[in-house]
XYZ file of C-alpha atoms in Angstrom:
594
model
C 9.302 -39.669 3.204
C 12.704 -39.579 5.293
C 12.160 -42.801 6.267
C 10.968 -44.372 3.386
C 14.220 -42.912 1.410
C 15.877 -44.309 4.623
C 14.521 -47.641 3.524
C 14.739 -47.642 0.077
C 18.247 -46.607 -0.426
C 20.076 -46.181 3.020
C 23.569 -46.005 1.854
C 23.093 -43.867 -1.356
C 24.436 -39.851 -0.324
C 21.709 -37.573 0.459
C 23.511 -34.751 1.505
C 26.945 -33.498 1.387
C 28.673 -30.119 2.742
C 31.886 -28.964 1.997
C 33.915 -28.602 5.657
C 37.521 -27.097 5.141
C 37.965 -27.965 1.627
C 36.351 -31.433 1.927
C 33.146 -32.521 1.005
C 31.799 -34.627 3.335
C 28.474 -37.373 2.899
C 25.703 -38.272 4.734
C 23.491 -41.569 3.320
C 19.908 -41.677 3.755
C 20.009 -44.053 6.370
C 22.537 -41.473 8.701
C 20.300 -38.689 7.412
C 17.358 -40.590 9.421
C 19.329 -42.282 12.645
C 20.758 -37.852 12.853
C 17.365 -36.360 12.325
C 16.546 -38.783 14.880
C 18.611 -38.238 17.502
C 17.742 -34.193 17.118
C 14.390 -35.347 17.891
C 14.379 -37.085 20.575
C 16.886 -34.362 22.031
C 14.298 -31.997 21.491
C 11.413 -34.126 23.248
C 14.202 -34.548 25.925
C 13.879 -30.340 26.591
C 9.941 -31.008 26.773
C 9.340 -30.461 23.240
C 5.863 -32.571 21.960
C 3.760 -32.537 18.599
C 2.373 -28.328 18.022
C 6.265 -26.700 19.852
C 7.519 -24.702 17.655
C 11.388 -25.386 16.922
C 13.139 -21.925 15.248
C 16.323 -22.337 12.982
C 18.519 -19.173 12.621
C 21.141 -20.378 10.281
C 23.007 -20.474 7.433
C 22.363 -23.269 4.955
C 23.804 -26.631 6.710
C 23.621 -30.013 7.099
C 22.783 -29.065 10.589
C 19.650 -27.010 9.022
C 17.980 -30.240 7.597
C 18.635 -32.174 10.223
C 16.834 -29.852 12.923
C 13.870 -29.104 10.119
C 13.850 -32.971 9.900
C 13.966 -33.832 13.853
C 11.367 -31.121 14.671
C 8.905 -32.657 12.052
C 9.821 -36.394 13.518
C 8.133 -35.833 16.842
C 5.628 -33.819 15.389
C 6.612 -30.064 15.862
C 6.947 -27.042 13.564
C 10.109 -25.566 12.144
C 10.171 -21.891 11.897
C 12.889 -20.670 9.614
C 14.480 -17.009 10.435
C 16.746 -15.467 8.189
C 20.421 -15.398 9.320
C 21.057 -11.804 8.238
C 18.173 -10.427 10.082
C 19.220 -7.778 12.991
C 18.084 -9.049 16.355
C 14.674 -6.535 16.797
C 13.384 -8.708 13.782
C 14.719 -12.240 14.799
C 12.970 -11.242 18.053
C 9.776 -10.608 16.305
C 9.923 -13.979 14.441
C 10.822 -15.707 17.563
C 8.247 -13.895 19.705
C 4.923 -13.865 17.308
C 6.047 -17.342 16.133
C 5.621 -18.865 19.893
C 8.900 -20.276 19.433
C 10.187 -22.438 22.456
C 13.911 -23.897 21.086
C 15.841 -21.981 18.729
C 18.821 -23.611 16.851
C 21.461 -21.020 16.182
C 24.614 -21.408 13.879
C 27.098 -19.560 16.014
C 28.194 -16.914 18.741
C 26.784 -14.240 16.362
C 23.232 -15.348 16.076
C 22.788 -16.632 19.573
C 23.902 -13.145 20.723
C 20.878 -11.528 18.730
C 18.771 -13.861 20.672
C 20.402 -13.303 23.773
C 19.644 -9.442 23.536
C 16.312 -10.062 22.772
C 15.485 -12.690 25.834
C 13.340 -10.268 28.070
C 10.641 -10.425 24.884
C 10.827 -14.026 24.483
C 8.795 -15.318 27.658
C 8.101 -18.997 25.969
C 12.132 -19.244 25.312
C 13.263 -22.574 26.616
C 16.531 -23.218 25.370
C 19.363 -21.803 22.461
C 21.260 -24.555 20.692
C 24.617 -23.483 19.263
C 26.106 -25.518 15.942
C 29.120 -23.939 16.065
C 30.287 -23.242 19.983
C 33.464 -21.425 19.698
C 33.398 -18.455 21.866
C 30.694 -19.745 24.093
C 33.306 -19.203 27.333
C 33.430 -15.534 27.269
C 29.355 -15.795 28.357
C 28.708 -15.431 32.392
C 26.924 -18.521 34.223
C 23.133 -16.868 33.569
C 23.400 -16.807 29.508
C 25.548 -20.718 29.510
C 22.390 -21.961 31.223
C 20.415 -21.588 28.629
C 22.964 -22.635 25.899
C 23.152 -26.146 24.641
C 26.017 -27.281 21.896
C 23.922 -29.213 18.873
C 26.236 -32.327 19.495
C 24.591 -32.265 23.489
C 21.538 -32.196 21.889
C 21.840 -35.031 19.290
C 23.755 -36.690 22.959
C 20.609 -36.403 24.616
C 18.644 -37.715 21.635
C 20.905 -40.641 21.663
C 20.446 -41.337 24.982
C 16.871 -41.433 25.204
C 16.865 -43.777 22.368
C 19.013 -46.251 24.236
C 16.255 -46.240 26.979
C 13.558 -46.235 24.804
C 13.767 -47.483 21.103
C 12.322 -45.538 18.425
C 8.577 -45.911 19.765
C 8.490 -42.208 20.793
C 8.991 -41.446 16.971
C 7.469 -44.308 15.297
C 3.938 -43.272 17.871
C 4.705 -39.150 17.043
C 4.519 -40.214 12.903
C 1.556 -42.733 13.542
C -0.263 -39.847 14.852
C 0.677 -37.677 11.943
C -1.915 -36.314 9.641
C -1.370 -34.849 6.609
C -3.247 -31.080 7.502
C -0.835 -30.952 10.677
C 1.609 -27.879 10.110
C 5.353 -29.061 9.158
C 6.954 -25.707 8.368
C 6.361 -21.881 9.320
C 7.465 -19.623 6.443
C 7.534 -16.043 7.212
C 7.213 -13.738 4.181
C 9.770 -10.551 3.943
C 7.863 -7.797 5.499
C 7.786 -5.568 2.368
C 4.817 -3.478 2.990
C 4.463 -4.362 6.772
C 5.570 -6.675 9.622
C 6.517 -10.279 8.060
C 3.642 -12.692 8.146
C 4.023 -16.307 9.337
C 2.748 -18.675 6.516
C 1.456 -21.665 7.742
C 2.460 -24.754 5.458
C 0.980 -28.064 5.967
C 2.585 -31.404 4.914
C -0.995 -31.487 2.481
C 0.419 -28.274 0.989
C 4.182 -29.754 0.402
C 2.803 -32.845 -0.755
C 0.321 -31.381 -3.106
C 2.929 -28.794 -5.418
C 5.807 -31.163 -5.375
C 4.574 -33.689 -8.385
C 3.859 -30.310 -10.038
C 7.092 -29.067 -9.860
C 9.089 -32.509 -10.505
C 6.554 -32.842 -13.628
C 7.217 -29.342 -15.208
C 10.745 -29.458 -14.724
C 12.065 -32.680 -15.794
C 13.494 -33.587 -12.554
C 14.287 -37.063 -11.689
C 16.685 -39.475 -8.956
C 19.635 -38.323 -10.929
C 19.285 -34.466 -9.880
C 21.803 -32.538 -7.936
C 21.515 -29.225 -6.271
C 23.285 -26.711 -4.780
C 21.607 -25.274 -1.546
C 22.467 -21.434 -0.624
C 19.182 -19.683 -0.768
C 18.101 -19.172 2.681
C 16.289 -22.097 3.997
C 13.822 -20.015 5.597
C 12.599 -18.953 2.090
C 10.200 -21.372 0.300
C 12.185 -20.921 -3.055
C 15.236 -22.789 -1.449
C 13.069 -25.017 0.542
C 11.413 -26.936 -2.711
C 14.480 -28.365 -3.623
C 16.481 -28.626 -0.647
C 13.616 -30.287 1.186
C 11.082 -31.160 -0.742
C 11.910 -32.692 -4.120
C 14.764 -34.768 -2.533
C 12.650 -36.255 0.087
C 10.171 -37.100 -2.810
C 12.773 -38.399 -5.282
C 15.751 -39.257 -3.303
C 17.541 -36.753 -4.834
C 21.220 -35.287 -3.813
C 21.693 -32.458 -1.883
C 25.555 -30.221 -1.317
C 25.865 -27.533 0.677
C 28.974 -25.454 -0.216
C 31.374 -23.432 2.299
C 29.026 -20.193 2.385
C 27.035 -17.748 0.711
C 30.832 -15.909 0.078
C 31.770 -19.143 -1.698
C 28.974 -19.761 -4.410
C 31.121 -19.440 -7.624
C 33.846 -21.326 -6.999
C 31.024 -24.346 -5.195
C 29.150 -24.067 -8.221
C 31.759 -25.036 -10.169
C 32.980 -27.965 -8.333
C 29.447 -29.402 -7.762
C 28.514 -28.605 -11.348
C 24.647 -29.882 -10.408
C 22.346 -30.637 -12.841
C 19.696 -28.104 -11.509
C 20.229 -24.946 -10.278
C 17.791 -21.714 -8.606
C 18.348 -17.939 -9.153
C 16.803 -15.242 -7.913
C 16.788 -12.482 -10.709
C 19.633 -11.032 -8.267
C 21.642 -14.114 -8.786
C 21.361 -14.336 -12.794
C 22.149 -10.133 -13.002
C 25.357 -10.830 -10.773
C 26.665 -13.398 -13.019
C 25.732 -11.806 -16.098
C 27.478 -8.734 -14.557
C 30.835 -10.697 -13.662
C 30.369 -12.682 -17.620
C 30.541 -8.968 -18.465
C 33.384 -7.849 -16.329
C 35.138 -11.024 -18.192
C 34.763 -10.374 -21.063
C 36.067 -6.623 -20.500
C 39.442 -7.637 -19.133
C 39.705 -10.065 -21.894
C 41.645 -9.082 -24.953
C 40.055 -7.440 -28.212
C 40.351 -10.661 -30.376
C 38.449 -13.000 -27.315
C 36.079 -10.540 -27.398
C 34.854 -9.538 -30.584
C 34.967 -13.899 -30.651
C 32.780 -13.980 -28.018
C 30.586 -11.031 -29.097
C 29.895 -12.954 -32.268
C 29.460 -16.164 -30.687
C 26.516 -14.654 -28.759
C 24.842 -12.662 -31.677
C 25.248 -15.998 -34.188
C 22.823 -18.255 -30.936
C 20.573 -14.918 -30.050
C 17.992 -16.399 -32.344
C 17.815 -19.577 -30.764
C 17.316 -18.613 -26.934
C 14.108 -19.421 -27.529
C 13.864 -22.385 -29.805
C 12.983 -25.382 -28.909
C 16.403 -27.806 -29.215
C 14.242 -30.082 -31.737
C 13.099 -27.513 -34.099
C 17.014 -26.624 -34.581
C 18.006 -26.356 -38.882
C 20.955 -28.304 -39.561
C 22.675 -24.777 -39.979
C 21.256 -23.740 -36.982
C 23.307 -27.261 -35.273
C 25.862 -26.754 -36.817
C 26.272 -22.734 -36.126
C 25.603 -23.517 -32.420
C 28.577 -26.425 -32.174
C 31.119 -23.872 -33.373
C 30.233 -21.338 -31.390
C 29.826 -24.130 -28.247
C 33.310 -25.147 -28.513
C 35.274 -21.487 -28.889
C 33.056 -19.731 -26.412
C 29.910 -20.497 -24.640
C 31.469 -23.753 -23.082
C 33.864 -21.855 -21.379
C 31.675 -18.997 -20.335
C 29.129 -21.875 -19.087
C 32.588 -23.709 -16.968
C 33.341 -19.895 -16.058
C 30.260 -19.638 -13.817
C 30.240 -23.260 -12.894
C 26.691 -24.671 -14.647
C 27.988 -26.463 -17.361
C 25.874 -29.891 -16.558
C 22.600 -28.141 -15.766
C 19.752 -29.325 -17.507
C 17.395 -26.945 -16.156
C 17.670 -23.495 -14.518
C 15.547 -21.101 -12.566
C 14.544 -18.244 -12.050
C 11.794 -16.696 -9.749
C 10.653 -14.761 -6.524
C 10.695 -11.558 -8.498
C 10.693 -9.552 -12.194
C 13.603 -10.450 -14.054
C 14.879 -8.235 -17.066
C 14.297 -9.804 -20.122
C 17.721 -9.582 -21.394
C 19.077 -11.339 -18.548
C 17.204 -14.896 -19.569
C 18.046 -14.085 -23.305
C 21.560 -13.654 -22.569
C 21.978 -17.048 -20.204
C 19.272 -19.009 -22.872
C 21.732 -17.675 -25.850
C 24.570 -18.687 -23.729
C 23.019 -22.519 -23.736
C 22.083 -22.497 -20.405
C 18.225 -24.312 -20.090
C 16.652 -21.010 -18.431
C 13.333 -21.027 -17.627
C 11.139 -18.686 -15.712
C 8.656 -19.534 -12.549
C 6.158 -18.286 -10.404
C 5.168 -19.117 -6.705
C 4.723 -17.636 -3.260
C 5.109 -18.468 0.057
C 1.099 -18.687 0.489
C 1.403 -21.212 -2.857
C 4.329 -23.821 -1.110
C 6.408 -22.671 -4.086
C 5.929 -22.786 -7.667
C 3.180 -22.819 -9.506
C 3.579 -21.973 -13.099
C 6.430 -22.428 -14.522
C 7.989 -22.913 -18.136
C 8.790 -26.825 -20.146
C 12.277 -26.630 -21.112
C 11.865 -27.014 -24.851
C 8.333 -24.136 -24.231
C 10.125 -21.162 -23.592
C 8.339 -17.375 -24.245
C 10.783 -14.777 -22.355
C 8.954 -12.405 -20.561
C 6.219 -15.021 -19.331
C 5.659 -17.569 -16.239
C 4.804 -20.344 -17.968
C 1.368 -22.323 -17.665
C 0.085 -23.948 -14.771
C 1.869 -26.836 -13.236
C 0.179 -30.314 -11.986
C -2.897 -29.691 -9.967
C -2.877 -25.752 -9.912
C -6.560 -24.264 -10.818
C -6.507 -20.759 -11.575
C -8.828 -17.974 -12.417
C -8.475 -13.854 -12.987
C -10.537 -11.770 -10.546
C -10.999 -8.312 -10.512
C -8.501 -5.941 -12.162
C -7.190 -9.495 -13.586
C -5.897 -10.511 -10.400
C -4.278 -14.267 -10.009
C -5.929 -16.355 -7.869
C -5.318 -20.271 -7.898
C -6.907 -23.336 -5.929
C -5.472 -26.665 -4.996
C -3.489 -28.840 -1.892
C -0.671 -26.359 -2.585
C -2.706 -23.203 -0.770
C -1.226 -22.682 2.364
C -2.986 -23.147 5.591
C -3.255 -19.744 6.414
C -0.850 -17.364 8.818
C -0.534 -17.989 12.136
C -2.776 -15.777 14.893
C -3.736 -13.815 11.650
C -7.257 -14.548 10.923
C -8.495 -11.320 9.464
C -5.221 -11.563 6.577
C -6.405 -14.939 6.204
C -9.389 -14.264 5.044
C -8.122 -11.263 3.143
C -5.800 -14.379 1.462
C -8.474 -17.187 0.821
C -11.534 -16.511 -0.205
C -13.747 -19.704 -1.023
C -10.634 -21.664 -1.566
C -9.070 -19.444 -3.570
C -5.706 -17.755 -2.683
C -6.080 -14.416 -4.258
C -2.109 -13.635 -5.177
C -2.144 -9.881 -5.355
C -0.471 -10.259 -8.547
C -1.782 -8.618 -11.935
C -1.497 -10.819 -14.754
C -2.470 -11.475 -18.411
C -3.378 -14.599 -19.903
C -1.423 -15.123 -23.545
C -3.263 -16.986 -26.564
C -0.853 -19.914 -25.965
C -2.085 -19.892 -22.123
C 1.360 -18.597 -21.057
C 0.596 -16.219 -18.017
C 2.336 -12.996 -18.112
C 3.085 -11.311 -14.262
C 1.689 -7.411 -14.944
C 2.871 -6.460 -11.263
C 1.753 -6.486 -7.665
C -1.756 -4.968 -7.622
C -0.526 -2.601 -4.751
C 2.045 -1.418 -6.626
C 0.639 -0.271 -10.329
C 1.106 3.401 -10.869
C -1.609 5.910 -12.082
C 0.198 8.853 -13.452
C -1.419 12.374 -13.259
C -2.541 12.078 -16.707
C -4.623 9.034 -15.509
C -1.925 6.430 -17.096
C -1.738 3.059 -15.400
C 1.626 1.872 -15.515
C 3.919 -0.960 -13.664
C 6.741 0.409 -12.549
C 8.561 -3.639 -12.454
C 8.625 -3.111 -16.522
C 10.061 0.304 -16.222
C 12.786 -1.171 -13.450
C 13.865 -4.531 -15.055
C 14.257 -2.419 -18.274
C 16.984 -0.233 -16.507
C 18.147 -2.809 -14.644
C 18.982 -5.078 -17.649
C 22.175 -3.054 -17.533
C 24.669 -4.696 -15.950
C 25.834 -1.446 -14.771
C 22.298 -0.283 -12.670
C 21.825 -2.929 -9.644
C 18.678 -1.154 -8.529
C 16.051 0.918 -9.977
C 13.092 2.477 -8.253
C 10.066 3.700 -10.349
C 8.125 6.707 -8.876
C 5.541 8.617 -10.713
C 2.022 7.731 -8.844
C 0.393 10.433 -8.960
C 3.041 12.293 -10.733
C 3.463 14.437 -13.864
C 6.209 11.757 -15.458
C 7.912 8.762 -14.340
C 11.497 9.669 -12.380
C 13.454 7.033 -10.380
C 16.016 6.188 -7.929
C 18.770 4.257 -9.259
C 21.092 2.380 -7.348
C 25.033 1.484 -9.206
C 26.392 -1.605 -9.223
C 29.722 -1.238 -7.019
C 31.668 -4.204 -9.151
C 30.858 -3.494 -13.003
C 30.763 0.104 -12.162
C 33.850 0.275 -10.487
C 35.652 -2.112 -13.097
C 34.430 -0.049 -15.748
C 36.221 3.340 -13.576
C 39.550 1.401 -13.025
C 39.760 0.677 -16.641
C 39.213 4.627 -17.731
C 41.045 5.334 -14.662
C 38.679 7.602 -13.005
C 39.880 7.723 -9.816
C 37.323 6.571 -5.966
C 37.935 5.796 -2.982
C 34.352 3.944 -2.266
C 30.725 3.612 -3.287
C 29.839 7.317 -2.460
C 32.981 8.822 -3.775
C 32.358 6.511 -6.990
C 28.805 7.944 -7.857
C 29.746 11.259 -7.392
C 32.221 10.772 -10.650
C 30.797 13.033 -13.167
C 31.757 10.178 -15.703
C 29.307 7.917 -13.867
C 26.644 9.990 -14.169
C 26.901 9.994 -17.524
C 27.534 6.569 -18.306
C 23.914 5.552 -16.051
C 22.573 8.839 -18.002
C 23.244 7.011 -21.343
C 22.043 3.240 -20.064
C 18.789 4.863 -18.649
C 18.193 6.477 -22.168
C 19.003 2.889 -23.755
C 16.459 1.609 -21.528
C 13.946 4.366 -22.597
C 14.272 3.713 -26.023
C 12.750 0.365 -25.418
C 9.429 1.499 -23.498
C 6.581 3.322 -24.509
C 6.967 7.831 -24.092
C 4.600 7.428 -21.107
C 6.936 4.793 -18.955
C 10.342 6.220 -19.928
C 12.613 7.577 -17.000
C 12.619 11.465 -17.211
C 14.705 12.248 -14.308
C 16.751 9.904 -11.955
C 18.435 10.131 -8.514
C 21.822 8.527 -8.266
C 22.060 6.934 -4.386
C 25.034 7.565 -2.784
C 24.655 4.646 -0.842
C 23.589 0.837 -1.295
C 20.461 -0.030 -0.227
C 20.429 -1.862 3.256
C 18.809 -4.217 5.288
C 20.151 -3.062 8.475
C 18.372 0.513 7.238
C 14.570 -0.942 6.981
C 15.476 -0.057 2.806
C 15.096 -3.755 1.814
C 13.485 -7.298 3.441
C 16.089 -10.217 4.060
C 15.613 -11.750 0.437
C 16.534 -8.007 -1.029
C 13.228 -6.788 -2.140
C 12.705 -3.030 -1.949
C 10.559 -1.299 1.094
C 9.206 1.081 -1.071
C 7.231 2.489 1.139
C 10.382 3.261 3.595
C 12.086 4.751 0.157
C 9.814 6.930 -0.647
C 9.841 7.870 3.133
C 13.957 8.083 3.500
C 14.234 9.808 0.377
C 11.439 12.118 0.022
C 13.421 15.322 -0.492
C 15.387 13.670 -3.172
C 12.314 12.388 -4.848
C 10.560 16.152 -4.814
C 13.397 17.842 -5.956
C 13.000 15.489 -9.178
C 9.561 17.174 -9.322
C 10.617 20.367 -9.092
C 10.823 23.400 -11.619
């Protein structure tokens, strides 16, 4: 698909990255002749078609075009995630029989550089980035290799040789070879390495380009980590399939102010994303002045009733009531955040509050919600822009068969079901079963065949009464409040429901500067007496919305954030509950007790 894009359009801009201010392009056919050139470099270390190439990066131009050059002489890319800690970039690196590793700078090649003495098949590190590189002795510099020596040696053997080491790597190609190893986060145990063939990529992306609307014209933003599937479909995927544009901004630190200069036409949340900036529209609209906004407050309750109607069934009041309040104050909240020319939005990888997609759909913003996992290749179901029901996944997308098992548990067929996980058989064969890849996920069907996520099988709650209940409901209630970042539902087993709740820092602390309440930092913030009764009053807001049984009767206030570094939550910021419950288990009794 590189190459035929290559072909087809070879001086249209596939990618470009924003270096010191600038954004700078790279056309198709430089996309290929780079790619290339990584290649061949990596064939020039001994790589040939099976090596596995790792990637321990930030999102980069440099990112595609090692993913690219591995899969052009036939080898797998094995994503890792940049803020890992080196114990579990070694265990990616190690279980993933990685040979090559391309790191983006001092920092991650020193995580693989304490790890060495566990990574026996380790050939060679390749640094993006090299400043710094001089203060290592003679032993560590001799494995190091600067990405421009390697795309030097890739140019180099293509002098000697021509493209036939390529051209005979693709002929050899089949589709059920493995392009990409996707690692999921670890949440209940050590991370997993999903297999994903180029059958699997080329079988969900009509799906995804059919539900969604997309087309040559689309531009994206890429700052999900690559090494996630979510970010992968349409940094990867869709635009080798439609040709599409690519822009990679600064860094993760810069995605506001990138978002509003790219201004792309599609865009992909996590729920984490969409509660941030509905917490800083919120922070806005609290430093703005009374008049702005009650405005703006009105502006929002006037379109509430059209978040979910379709743009075509609109009333000529309706048009007409949306205009006004368009062009006084949900333009500039949609400039404010930097999606203004999106024609479709997502959201997906995890339970998202309600709220949060009826605020951003009121707000005009083409929200829709989507399901997928790494063991799918990405999305699956998904919502048609003008078919929105908040709360659900949508239906199926193109070529997705699914079916409920027992204790109505997803399970879906098709060329999207990954190849299994590597040197895994047994949770392979816990994962497909007659060519079915049972999900794990609860789910009800609606009468309009919208599918409704329940909650991860694992996780449902039976109460001491004998109540089944899913604590994801209970959480993305509280955490609708764009004051409570995270919420942790215990109560199997339990007399009542009680919960850990986690502030966030910004509103939180925006909301104490304005009353004045004095901190110093997050612990000193939570231990405000005013705090606790502000998240005592948005906890009983969220239990007036839930049924007796699932409403919050005692919560924990953290004095901490939750942490990566701390085993409390995976790379992509889903909670270990399991290493909560263990970290704070006299907390959690003394919410039992009396």
């Amino acid at each position: 698909m590189l190459r035929e894009q290559a072909a087809r359009q070879p001086g249209r801009v596939a990618i470009r990255q924003k270096d010191f201010g600038i954004w700078q392009p790279l056309c198709w056919a430089d996309y290929l002749r780079r790619a290339s050139h990584v290649g061949l470099g990596l064939a020039s270390l001994g790589l040939t078609a099976g090596s596995h190439v790792g990637v321990l990066s930030e999102n980069r131009v440099e990112w595609l075009l090692a993913q690219m050059g591995t899969g052009l002489i036939g080898a797998v890319t094995v994503g890792v995630y940049p803020t890992s800690p080196s114990h579990e970039v070694a265990y990616v690196l190690g279980h993933a029989d990685v040979e090559v590793v391309v790191c983006e700078d001092q920092e991650q090649a020193d995580k693989v550089l304490e790890a060495l003495a566990g990574l026996p098949r380790l050939r060679r590190i390749v640094i993006i980035e090299t400043k710094g590189l001089a203060s290592y002795g003679p032993q560590a510099r001799a494995r190091l290799l600067s990405f421009a020596e390697l795309e030097a040696a890739g140019r180099t053997l293509q002098a000697a040789e021509g493209d036939g080491r390529i051209s005979t790597a693709l002929a050899a190609q089949q589709l059920h070879d493995i392009g990409l190893m996707i690692y999921t986060s670890g949440s209940t145990g050590a991370p997993k390495g999903a297999m994903i063939s180029w059958h699997n990529i080329r079988g969900v992306v009509p799906g995804i380009v059919e539900r969604l609307g997309l087309d040559e014209h689309t531009t994206h933003l890429s700052y999900l980590p690559l090494c996630h599937v979510a970010e992968q479909m349409f940094t990867s995927f869709v635009p080798l399939y439609l040709g599409t544009q690519v822009n990679f901004g600064e860094s993760i630190r810069t995605v506001q102010e990138d978002l509003r200069e790219v201004a792309p036409t599609m865009f992909l949340g996590v729920p984490r994303i969409w509660e941030k900036l509905h917490a800083a529209i919120s922070i806005k609209l609290q430093e703005t002045g009374p008049l702005r906004r009650a405005l703006a407050e009105r502006a929002l309750a006037a379109c509430a009733p059209l978040a979910e109607k379709p743009r075509g069934a609109w009333t000529l009041g309706e048009r007409a009531r949306h205009a006004l309040a368009w062009w006084t104050v949900l333009r500039a909240l949609q400039n404010f955040i930097g999606l203004r020319r999106a024609q479709v939005a997502l959201t997906g990888a995890a339970p998202i509050p309600p709220d949060v997609v009826r605020f951003f759909r009121t707000l005009g913003l083409p929200l829709v919600e989507v399901y997928g996992l790494t063991e799918s290749t990405g999305m699956v179901t998904g919502h048609r822009r003008d078919d929105v029901r908040i709360g659900t996944v949508g239906p199926p997308t193109l070529g997705v068969a699914m079916r409920l098992g027992d204790q109505d548990e997803l399970q879906l067929h098709g060329d999207m079901v990954f190849a299994g996980y590597y040197k895994n058989p047994e949770a392979t064969a816990a994962a497909i079963q007659d060519g079915w890849l049972h999900t794990g996920d609860v789910v009800r069907v609606e009468a309009d065949g919208q599918l409704r996520i329940v909650d991860r099988l694992k996780d449902v709650m039976i109460t001491a009464g004998g109540k089944n209940l899913t604590p994801s409901e209970i959480e993305n209630t509280m955490k609708a409040s764009p004051f409570i970042k995270e919420c942790i539902a215990i109560g199997d087993g339990r007399r009542f429901v009680a919960a850990l709740v986690q502030i966030d820092m910004d509103t939180v602390g925006k909301w104490a500067e304005a009353r004045r309440i004095p901190f110093t930092h997050f612990r000193s913030l939570v231990q405000q007496p005013q705090v606790l009764q502000l998240i005592t009053e948005e906890i009983a807001r969220g239990n007036s919305r839930l049924a007796q049984v699932s409403q919050v009767r005692r919560f924990h206030l953290l004095a901490k954030e939750l942490d990566h570094d701390d085993g409390e939550v995976t790379a992509t910021m889903k909670v270990r509950r399991a290493s909560i419950h263990k970290a704070y288990a006299a907390e959690i009794e003394a919410l039992y007790a009396g």
